PDB file of C-alpha atoms in Angstrom:
ATOM      1  CA  MET V   8     150.738  71.783 239.238  1.00 58.00           C
ATOM      2  CA  THR V   9     154.628  72.040 241.151  1.00 62.00           C
ATOM      3  CA  TRP V  10     155.421  75.465 241.307  1.00 63.00           C
ATOM      4  CA  PRO V  11     156.817  77.742 238.820  1.00 66.00           C
ATOM      5  CA  VAL V  12     154.789  75.597 236.171  1.00 72.00           C
ATOM      6  CA  PRO V  13     151.698  77.646 236.816  1.00 77.00           C
ATOM      7  CA  ALA V  14     153.684  80.941 236.285  1.00 78.00           C
ATOM      8  CA  LEU V  15     155.398  79.525 232.805  1.00 79.00           C
ATOM      9  CA  LEU V  16     152.404  78.704 231.848  1.00 83.00           C
ATOM     10  CA  ALA V  17     150.231  82.162 232.391  1.00 86.00           C
ATOM     11  CA  TRP V  18     153.828  84.066 231.304  1.00 84.00           C
ATOM     12  CA  SER V  19     153.492  82.164 228.001  1.00 86.00           C
ATOM     13  CA  SER V  20     150.129  82.220 227.221  1.00 90.00           C
ATOM     14  CA  SER V  21     150.415  86.274 227.911  1.00 90.00           C
ATOM     15  CA  TRP V  22     152.948  86.585 225.105  1.00 88.00           C
ATOM     16  CA  LEU V  23     151.139  84.849 222.772  1.00 90.00           C
ATOM     17  CA  ILE V  24     148.155  86.775 223.318  1.00 92.00           C
ATOM     18  CA  PHE V  25     150.140  89.917 223.139  1.00 89.00           C
ATOM     19  CA  LYS V  26     151.733  88.209 219.775  1.00 88.00           C
ATOM     20  CA  ALA V  27     148.266  87.080 218.235  1.00 91.00           C
ATOM     21  CA  LEU V  28     146.550  90.196 218.684  1.00 91.00           C
ATOM     22  CA  GLN V  29     149.734  92.231 217.447  1.00 88.00           C
ATOM     23  CA  SER V  30     149.354  89.886 214.313  1.00 89.00           C
ATOM     24  CA  THR V  31     145.236  91.159 214.083  1.00 90.00           C
ATOM     25  CA  GLY V  32     146.946  95.013 213.359  1.00 88.00           C
ATOM     26  CA  LEU V  33     146.255  95.762 216.889  1.00 89.00           C
ATOM     27  CA  SER V  34     148.552  98.553 218.422  1.00 89.00           C
ATOM     28  CA  GLU V  35     151.466  97.616 220.418  1.00 87.00           C
ATOM     29  CA  THR V  36     149.731  99.402 223.774  1.00 88.00           C
ATOM     30  CA  LEU V  37     146.494  97.878 223.876  1.00 91.00           C
ATOM     31  CA  ALA V  38     148.048  94.306 222.850  1.00 90.00           C
ATOM     32  CA  LEU V  39     150.306  94.929 226.156  1.00 89.00           C
ATOM     33  CA  VAL V  40     147.387  95.894 228.243  1.00 91.00           C
ATOM     34  CA  VAL V  41     144.895  93.001 227.168  1.00 93.00           C
ATOM     35  CA  ALA V  42     148.184  90.346 227.748  1.00 90.00           C
ATOM     36  CA  ALA V  43     149.020  91.818 231.281  1.00 89.00           C
ATOM     37  CA  PHE V  44     144.907  91.438 232.431  1.00 91.00           C
ATOM     38  CA  TRP V  45     145.074  88.338 231.415  1.00 91.00           C
ATOM     39  CA  GLY V  46     147.872  87.669 234.017  1.00 88.00           C
ATOM     40  CA  GLY V  47     146.170  89.382 236.260  1.00 88.00           C
ATOM     41  CA  PHE V  48     143.242  87.535 236.257  1.00 89.00           C
ATOM     42  CA  LEU V  49     145.668  84.108 235.726  1.00 87.00           C
ATOM     43  CA  SER V  50     147.244  85.329 239.081  1.00 85.00           C
ATOM     44  CA  LYS V  51     144.195  84.170 241.186  1.00 82.00           C
ATOM     45  CA  PHE V  52     145.208  80.458 240.644  1.00 78.00           C
ATOM     46  CA  GLY V  53     148.548  81.714 242.830  1.00 75.00           C
ATOM     47  CA  SER V  54     148.663  79.827 246.241  1.00 69.00           C
ATOM     48  CA  THR V  55     150.532  82.575 248.085  1.00 68.00           C
ATOM     49  CA  PRO V  56     150.340  86.320 247.924  1.00 74.00           C
ATOM     50  CA  MET V  57     154.214  86.060 246.451  1.00 70.00           C
ATOM     51  CA  ARG V  58     153.317  83.704 243.977  1.00 74.00           C
ATOM     52  CA  LYS V  59     150.057  85.939 242.640  1.00 82.00           C
ATOM     53  CA  ALA V  60     152.978  88.417 242.335  1.00 83.00           C
ATOM     54  CA  LEU V  61     155.181  86.675 240.318  1.00 79.00           C
ATOM     55  CA  ILE V  62     152.128  85.404 237.824  1.00 84.00           C
ATOM     56  CA  VAL V  63     150.843  89.297 237.489  1.00 86.00           C
ATOM     57  CA  LEU V  64     154.698  90.494 237.287  1.00 85.00           C
ATOM     58  CA  GLY V  65     156.536  88.050 234.782  1.00 82.00           C
ATOM     59  CA  PHE V  66     155.038  89.500 231.602  1.00 83.00           C
ATOM     60  CA  PRO V  67     155.593  93.045 232.370  1.00 84.00           C
ATOM     61  CA  LEU V  68     158.955  92.357 233.459  1.00 80.00           C
ATOM     62  CA  SER V  69     159.898  90.300 230.524  1.00 77.00           C
ATOM     63  CA  MET V  70     158.697  92.940 228.101  1.00 77.00           C
ATOM     64  CA  LEU V  71     160.472  95.555 229.449  1.00 75.00           C
ATOM     65  CA  VAL V  72     163.905  93.602 229.562  1.00 68.00           C
ATOM     66  CA  SER V  73     162.819  92.566 225.895  1.00 67.00           C
ATOM     67  CA  SER V  74     162.813  96.113 225.286  1.00 64.00           C
ATOM     68  CA  SER V  75     165.095  97.825 222.379  1.00 51.00           C
ATOM     69  CA  SER V  76     167.384  99.582 225.058  1.00 51.00           C
ATOM     70  CA  LEU V  77     167.923  96.725 226.933  1.00 51.00           C
ATOM     71  CA  HIS V  78     167.411  94.168 224.508  1.00 58.00           C
ATOM     72  CA  MET V  79     169.321  90.550 225.944  1.00 58.00           C
ATOM     73  CA  PRO V  80     170.119  87.952 222.841  1.00 60.00           C
ATOM     74  CA  PRO V  81     168.758  84.364 223.026  1.00 53.00           C
ATOM     75  CA  LEU V  82     172.093  83.210 224.594  1.00 58.00           C
ATOM     76  CA  ALA V  83     171.848  85.617 227.539  1.00 59.00           C
ATOM     77  CA  TRP V  84     168.123  84.149 228.526  1.00 54.00           C
ATOM     78  CA  LEU V  85     169.559  80.770 228.006  1.00 54.00           C
ATOM     79  CA  MET V  86     172.952  81.441 230.187  1.00 63.00           C
ATOM     80  CA  LEU V  87     170.110  83.415 233.175  1.00 57.00           C
ATOM     81  CA  LEU V  88     167.831  80.409 233.102  1.00 57.00           C
ATOM     82  CA  GLY V  89     170.539  78.083 233.536  1.00 56.00           C
ATOM     83  CA  LEU V  90     172.049  80.311 236.808  1.00 57.00           C
ATOM     84  CA  ILE V  91     168.888  80.052 238.136  1.00 57.00           C
ATOM     85  CA  VAL V  92     168.409  76.509 238.032  1.00 55.00           C
ATOM     86  CA  LEU V  93     171.756  75.678 239.180  1.00 54.00           C
ATOM     87  CA  VAL V  94     171.501  78.202 242.200  1.00 52.00           C
ATOM     88  CA  TYR V  95     167.583  76.860 242.940  1.00 55.00           C
ATOM     89  CA  PRO V  96     167.880  73.063 241.893  1.00 57.00           C
ATOM     90  CA  ARG V  97     164.229  72.015 240.328  1.00 54.00           C
ATOM     91  CA  LYS V  98     164.011  69.443 243.004  1.00 56.00           C
ATOM     92  CA  ALA V  99     163.667  73.003 245.705  1.00 53.00           C
ATOM     93  CA  TRP V 100     161.102  74.415 243.840  1.00 52.00           C
ATOM     94  CA  ARG V 101     158.307  72.769 245.837  1.00 54.00           C
ATOM     95  CA  ASP V 102     160.028  74.350 249.227  1.00 54.00           C
ATOM     96  CA  ALA V 103     160.754  78.020 250.365  1.00 56.00           C
ATOM     97  CA  PRO V 104     162.016  80.399 247.358  1.00 56.00           C
ATOM     98  CA  LEU V 105     165.308  82.109 248.405  1.00 61.00           C
ATOM     99  CA  PHE V 106     163.817  84.654 251.112  1.00 75.00           C
ATOM    100  CA  PRO V 107     166.872  85.878 253.912  1.00 84.00           C
ATOM    101  CA  THR V 108     165.740  85.480 257.372  1.00 90.00           C
ATOM    102  CA  PRO V 109     165.729  89.249 258.810  1.00 89.00           C
ATOM    103  CA  LYS V 110     168.510  90.119 261.203  1.00 87.00           C
ATOM    104  CA  LYS V 111     166.547  90.743 264.083  1.00 89.00           C
ATOM    105  CA  ALA V 112     163.632  88.372 263.328  1.00 91.00           C
ATOM    106  CA  LEU V 113     164.704  85.502 265.906  1.00 93.00           C
ATOM    107  CA  LYS V 114     166.050  87.607 269.055  1.00 92.00           C
ATOM    108  CA  HIS V 115     163.319  87.143 271.338  1.00 93.00           C
ATOM    109  CA  LEU V 116     163.326  82.905 271.010  1.00 95.00           C
ATOM    110  CA  PRO V 117     165.590  82.906 274.062  1.00 96.00           C
ATOM    111  CA  ASP V 118     162.363  84.141 275.896  1.00 95.00           C
ATOM    112  CA  HIS V 119     160.770  81.399 275.457  1.00 96.00           C
ATOM    113  CA  ILE V 120     162.981  78.682 274.635  1.00 97.00           C
ATOM    114  CA  THR V 121     165.837  78.090 277.249  1.00 96.00           C
ATOM    115  CA  LEU V 122     168.880  75.804 275.387  1.00 97.00           C
ATOM    116  CA  LEU V 123     172.235  74.430 277.196  1.00 96.00           C
ATOM    117  CA  SER V 124     175.455  75.061 275.773  1.00 96.00           C
ATOM    118  CA  GLY V 125     176.265  73.310 273.192  1.00 97.00           C
ATOM    119  CA  ALA V 126     172.509  72.417 272.448  1.00 98.00           C
ATOM    120  CA  ARG V 127     172.471  71.170 268.809  1.00 98.00           C
ATOM    121  CA  ILE V 128     170.305  73.320 266.373  1.00 98.00           C
ATOM    122  CA  LEU V 129     169.384  72.992 262.350  1.00 98.00           C
ATOM    123  CA  ASP V 130     168.629  75.797 259.961  1.00 97.00           C
ATOM    124  CA  ALA V 131     166.261  73.257 258.127  1.00 95.00           C
ATOM    125  CA  GLY V 132     166.701  75.323 254.407  1.00 91.00           C
ATOM    126  CA  SER V 133     169.883  77.795 255.425  1.00 91.00           C
ATOM    127  CA  GLY V 134     169.755  79.519 251.762  1.00 88.00           C
ATOM    128  CA  MET V 135     172.485  82.340 252.382  1.00 90.00           C
ATOM    129  CA  GLY V 136     173.169  81.800 255.880  1.00 94.00           C
ATOM    130  CA  ASP V 137     170.786  84.384 257.082  1.00 94.00           C
ATOM    131  CA  GLY V 138     168.749  82.403 259.088  1.00 95.00           C
ATOM    132  CA  LEU V 139     172.258  81.169 260.576  1.00 97.00           C
ATOM    133  CA  ILE V 140     173.161  84.463 261.947  1.00 96.00           C
ATOM    134  CA  ALA V 141     170.137  85.218 263.263  1.00 96.00           C
ATOM    135  CA  LEU V 142     170.189  82.055 265.090  1.00 97.00           C
ATOM    136  CA  ARG V 143     173.834  82.595 266.693  1.00 97.00           C
ATOM    137  CA  ASP V 144     172.851  86.334 267.730  1.00 96.00           C
ATOM    138  CA  ALA V 145     169.792  84.276 269.855  1.00 96.00           C
ATOM    139  CA  TYR V 146     171.913  81.197 271.022  1.00 98.00           C
ATOM    140  CA  PRO V 147     175.939  82.235 270.804  1.00 97.00           C
ATOM    141  CA  ARG V 148     176.699  79.275 272.444  1.00 97.00           C
ATOM    142  CA  ALA V 149     174.604  76.412 270.312  1.00 98.00           C
ATOM    143  CA  ASP V 150     175.844  73.920 268.175  1.00 98.00           C
ATOM    144  CA  LEU V 151     174.943  75.530 264.457  1.00 98.00           C
ATOM    145  CA  ASN V 152     174.211  73.621 261.672  1.00 98.00           C
ATOM    146  CA  GLY V 153     172.641  74.244 258.226  1.00 97.00           C
ATOM    147  CA  LEU V 154     171.036  72.199 255.420  1.00 95.00           C
ATOM    148  CA  GLU V 155     170.923  73.450 251.804  1.00 91.00           C
ATOM    149  CA  MET V 156     170.167  71.809 248.523  1.00 86.00           C
ATOM    150  CA  SER V 157     171.532  74.418 246.099  1.00 83.00           C
ATOM    151  CA  TRP V 158     175.219  74.015 246.152  1.00 81.00           C
ATOM    152  CA  PRO V 159     176.476  77.423 245.387  1.00 81.00           C
ATOM    153  CA  LEU V 160     174.495  78.531 247.968  1.00 85.00           C
ATOM    154  CA  ARG V 161     175.595  76.213 250.915  1.00 89.00           C
ATOM    155  CA  ILE V 162     179.440  77.247 249.754  1.00 89.00           C
ATOM    156  CA  LEU V 163     177.981  80.727 249.803  1.00 88.00           C
ATOM    157  CA  SER V 164     176.638  80.592 253.068  1.00 90.00           C
ATOM    158  CA  ALA V 165     179.652  78.334 254.132  1.00 92.00           C
ATOM    159  CA  LEU V 166     182.041  81.632 253.603  1.00 93.00           C
ATOM    160  CA  ARG V 167     179.379  83.542 255.518  1.00 94.00           C
ATOM    161  CA  CYS V 168     178.837  81.295 258.507  1.00 96.00           C
ATOM    162  CA  GLY V 169     182.330  80.240 259.325  1.00 95.00           C
ATOM    163  CA  PHE V 170     180.805  79.565 263.162  1.00 97.00           C
ATOM    164  CA  ALA V 171     178.343  76.760 261.772  1.00 97.00           C
ATOM    165  CA  ARG V 172     178.472  73.431 260.227  1.00 97.00           C
ATOM    166  CA  ILE V 173     176.913  73.386 256.709  1.00 96.00           C
ATOM    167  CA  ARG V 174     175.943  70.477 254.427  1.00 95.00           C
ATOM    168  CA  GLN V 175     174.167  70.411 251.329  1.00 92.00           C
ATOM    169  CA  GLY V 176     171.306  68.093 251.392  1.00 91.00           C
ATOM    170  CA  ASP V 177     167.595  67.731 250.976  1.00 91.00           C
ATOM    171  CA  ILE V 178     165.941  68.728 254.413  1.00 93.00           C
ATOM    172  CA  TRP V 179     163.129  66.011 253.622  1.00 93.00           C
ATOM    173  CA  LEU V 180     165.697  63.105 253.350  1.00 94.00           C
ATOM    174  CA  ALA V 181     168.241  64.168 256.563  1.00 95.00           C
ATOM    175  CA  ASP V 182     167.594  63.013 259.938  1.00 97.00           C
ATOM    176  CA  TRP V 183     166.368  65.541 262.602  1.00 97.00           C
ATOM    177  CA  ARG V 184     166.754  63.041 265.569  1.00 97.00           C
ATOM    178  CA  SER V 185     169.885  64.692 266.824  1.00 97.00           C
ATOM    179  CA  TYR V 186     168.592  68.563 266.936  1.00 98.00           C
ATOM    180  CA  ASP V 187     167.461  69.801 270.017  1.00 98.00           C
ATOM    181  CA  MET V 188     165.694  72.427 267.661  1.00 98.00           C
ATOM    182  CA  VAL V 189     164.540  72.942 263.821  1.00 98.00           C
ATOM    183  CA  TYR V 190     164.139  76.350 262.605  1.00 98.00           C
ATOM    184  CA  LEU V 191     162.441  76.628 258.833  1.00 95.00           C
ATOM    185  CA  PHE V 192     161.308  79.794 257.194  1.00 92.00           C
ATOM    186  CA  GLN V 193     159.414  77.411 254.298  1.00 87.00           C
ATOM    187  CA  ARG V 194     156.017  78.043 253.003  1.00 83.00           C
ATOM    188  CA  PRO V 195     152.542  77.383 253.961  1.00 85.00           C
ATOM    189  CA  GLU V 196     152.519  74.102 251.839  1.00 84.00           C
ATOM    190  CA  SER V 197     155.514  72.770 253.376  1.00 88.00           C
ATOM    191  CA  MET V 198     154.396  72.669 257.108  1.00 93.00           C
ATOM    192  CA  PRO V 199     152.255  69.838 256.903  1.00 94.00           C
ATOM    193  CA  ARG V 200     155.244  67.828 255.849  1.00 94.00           C
ATOM    194  CA  ALA V 201     157.511  69.626 258.590  1.00 96.00           C
ATOM    195  CA  VAL V 202     155.350  68.504 261.453  1.00 97.00           C
ATOM    196  CA  GLU V 203     155.014  64.927 260.221  1.00 97.00           C
ATOM    197  CA  LYS V 204     158.613  64.733 259.941  1.00 97.00           C
ATOM    198  CA  ALA V 205     159.184  66.600 263.261  1.00 97.00           C
ATOM    199  CA  GLU V 206     156.590  64.398 264.830  1.00 96.00           C
ATOM    200  CA  ALA V 207     158.284  61.063 263.648  1.00 97.00           C
ATOM    201  CA  GLU V 208     162.010  62.281 264.536  1.00 98.00           C
ATOM    202  CA  LEU V 209     162.407  64.687 266.963  1.00 97.00           C
ATOM    203  CA  ARG V 210     162.880  63.610 270.440  1.00 96.00           C
ATOM    204  CA  ARG V 211     160.454  64.611 273.226  1.00 97.00           C
ATOM    205  CA  GLY V 212     161.185  68.497 274.679  1.00 97.00           C
ATOM    206  CA  ALA V 213     162.581  69.284 271.192  1.00 98.00           C
ATOM    207  CA  TRP V 214     161.213  72.401 269.684  1.00 98.00           C
ATOM    208  CA  LEU V 215     160.179  73.230 265.915  1.00 98.00           C
ATOM    209  CA  VAL V 216     160.167  76.636 265.417  1.00 98.00           C
ATOM    210  CA  SER V 217     158.813  78.651 261.967  1.00 97.00           C
ATOM    211  CA  LEU V 218     159.491  82.160 260.849  1.00 94.00           C
ATOM    212  CA  GLU V 219     156.478  83.766 259.628  1.00 91.00           C
ATOM    213  CA  PHE V 220     154.000  80.364 258.610  1.00 92.00           C
ATOM    214  CA  GLU V 221     152.131  78.729 261.574  1.00 95.00           C
ATOM    215  CA  ALA V 222     151.430  74.838 261.741  1.00 95.00           C
ATOM    216  CA  ARG V 223     147.552  75.444 261.559  1.00 94.00           C
ATOM    217  CA  GLU V 224     147.137  71.956 263.032  1.00 95.00           C
ATOM    218  CA  LEU V 225     149.068  72.377 265.592  1.00 97.00           C
ATOM    219  CA  VAL V 226     148.938  74.640 269.079  1.00 96.00           C
ATOM    220  CA  PRO V 227     151.511  76.746 269.394  1.00 96.00           C
ATOM    221  CA  HIS V 228     153.717  76.961 272.973  1.00 96.00           C
ATOM    222  CA  ALA V 229     154.190  80.228 271.727  1.00 96.00           C
ATOM    223  CA  MET V 230     154.016  82.990 268.914  1.00 95.00           C
ATOM    224  CA  VAL V 231     156.420  85.804 268.708  1.00 92.00           C
ATOM    225  CA  ASP V 232     155.814  89.159 266.878  1.00 84.00           C
ATOM    226  CA  SER V 233     159.404  89.708 265.228  1.00 66.00           C
ATOM    227  CA  ARG V 234     160.692  93.076 264.230  1.00 63.00           C
ATOM    228  CA  ASP V 235     159.260  93.331 260.793  1.00 65.00           C
ATOM    229  CA  SER V 236     155.985  91.924 261.934  1.00 68.00           C
ATOM    230  CA  ARG V 237     156.983  88.449 260.860  1.00 84.00           C
ATOM    231  CA  PRO V 238     155.378  86.215 263.764  1.00 93.00           C
ATOM    232  CA  VAL V 239     157.429  83.117 264.962  1.00 95.00           C
ATOM    233  CA  TRP V 240     155.640  80.164 265.259  1.00 97.00           C
ATOM    234  CA  ILE V 241     157.152  77.983 268.029  1.00 98.00           C
ATOM    235  CA  TYR V 242     156.175  74.088 268.591  1.00 98.00           C
ATOM    236  CA  GLN V 243     157.260  71.460 271.568  1.00 98.00           C
ATOM    237  CA  VAL V 244     157.412  67.988 270.768  1.00 97.00           C
ATOM    238  CA  PRO V 245     154.834  66.164 271.638  1.00 96.00           C
ATOM    239  CA  PHE V 246     152.763  68.443 269.881  1.00 97.00           C
ATOM    240  CA  LYS V 247     149.312  69.370 270.636  1.00 95.00           C
ATOM    241  CA  ARG V 248     147.106  69.003 268.006  1.00 94.00           C
ATOM    242  CA  ARG V 249     143.842  71.705 267.490  1.00 90.00           C
ATOM    243  CA  GLY V 250     140.420  70.110 268.044  1.00 76.00           C
TER     244      GLY V 250
END
């Protein structure tokens, strides 16, 4: 199922169990414990550690927010949902959640990739612009470009990154042919698709760089440990495949 459908089903079923147990006369505390354990059981179906955590925490956090001291009326919940959909369109749910690139994560890229002045770099899924800021620190003379599906995030990143060209659009439909480097901070499930697109469109000698998530089918040109312990995986076209 497309994310976040599994999380929504887990949270909904936890609520149903909680309400059903309460209706039998069970105390609220015991009903809460059983429903929370159910969410913990369902978390094993999450495909990544972050998704497992979201499945586990969704029901308890919603209980907290719905408590008498933090009561939110139905209209407020609807407005919150609308804001989430606005900032993070449904089509983007298949891609990475909104996690910014750490400031110094790409500091050592120039030790492994030499780019000429004016080289074109694409931050594919530029979010709030943190990746572009890190790329500027690494390559201050590069032609930096961002592509972001969410138009509110595109506006925010444009305000933060006046040094870059940032467009709204789908990274999977955009043409990567003109870029010397494509930078990604996606998720493990997105990497095979990114490899396929890069292999089809990037010119010989161009680079694909991924923060944290490895393209497991490829032999990396290099792997760099960033300052926050997240690896930076570097691949050059034509790719070398494992096995």
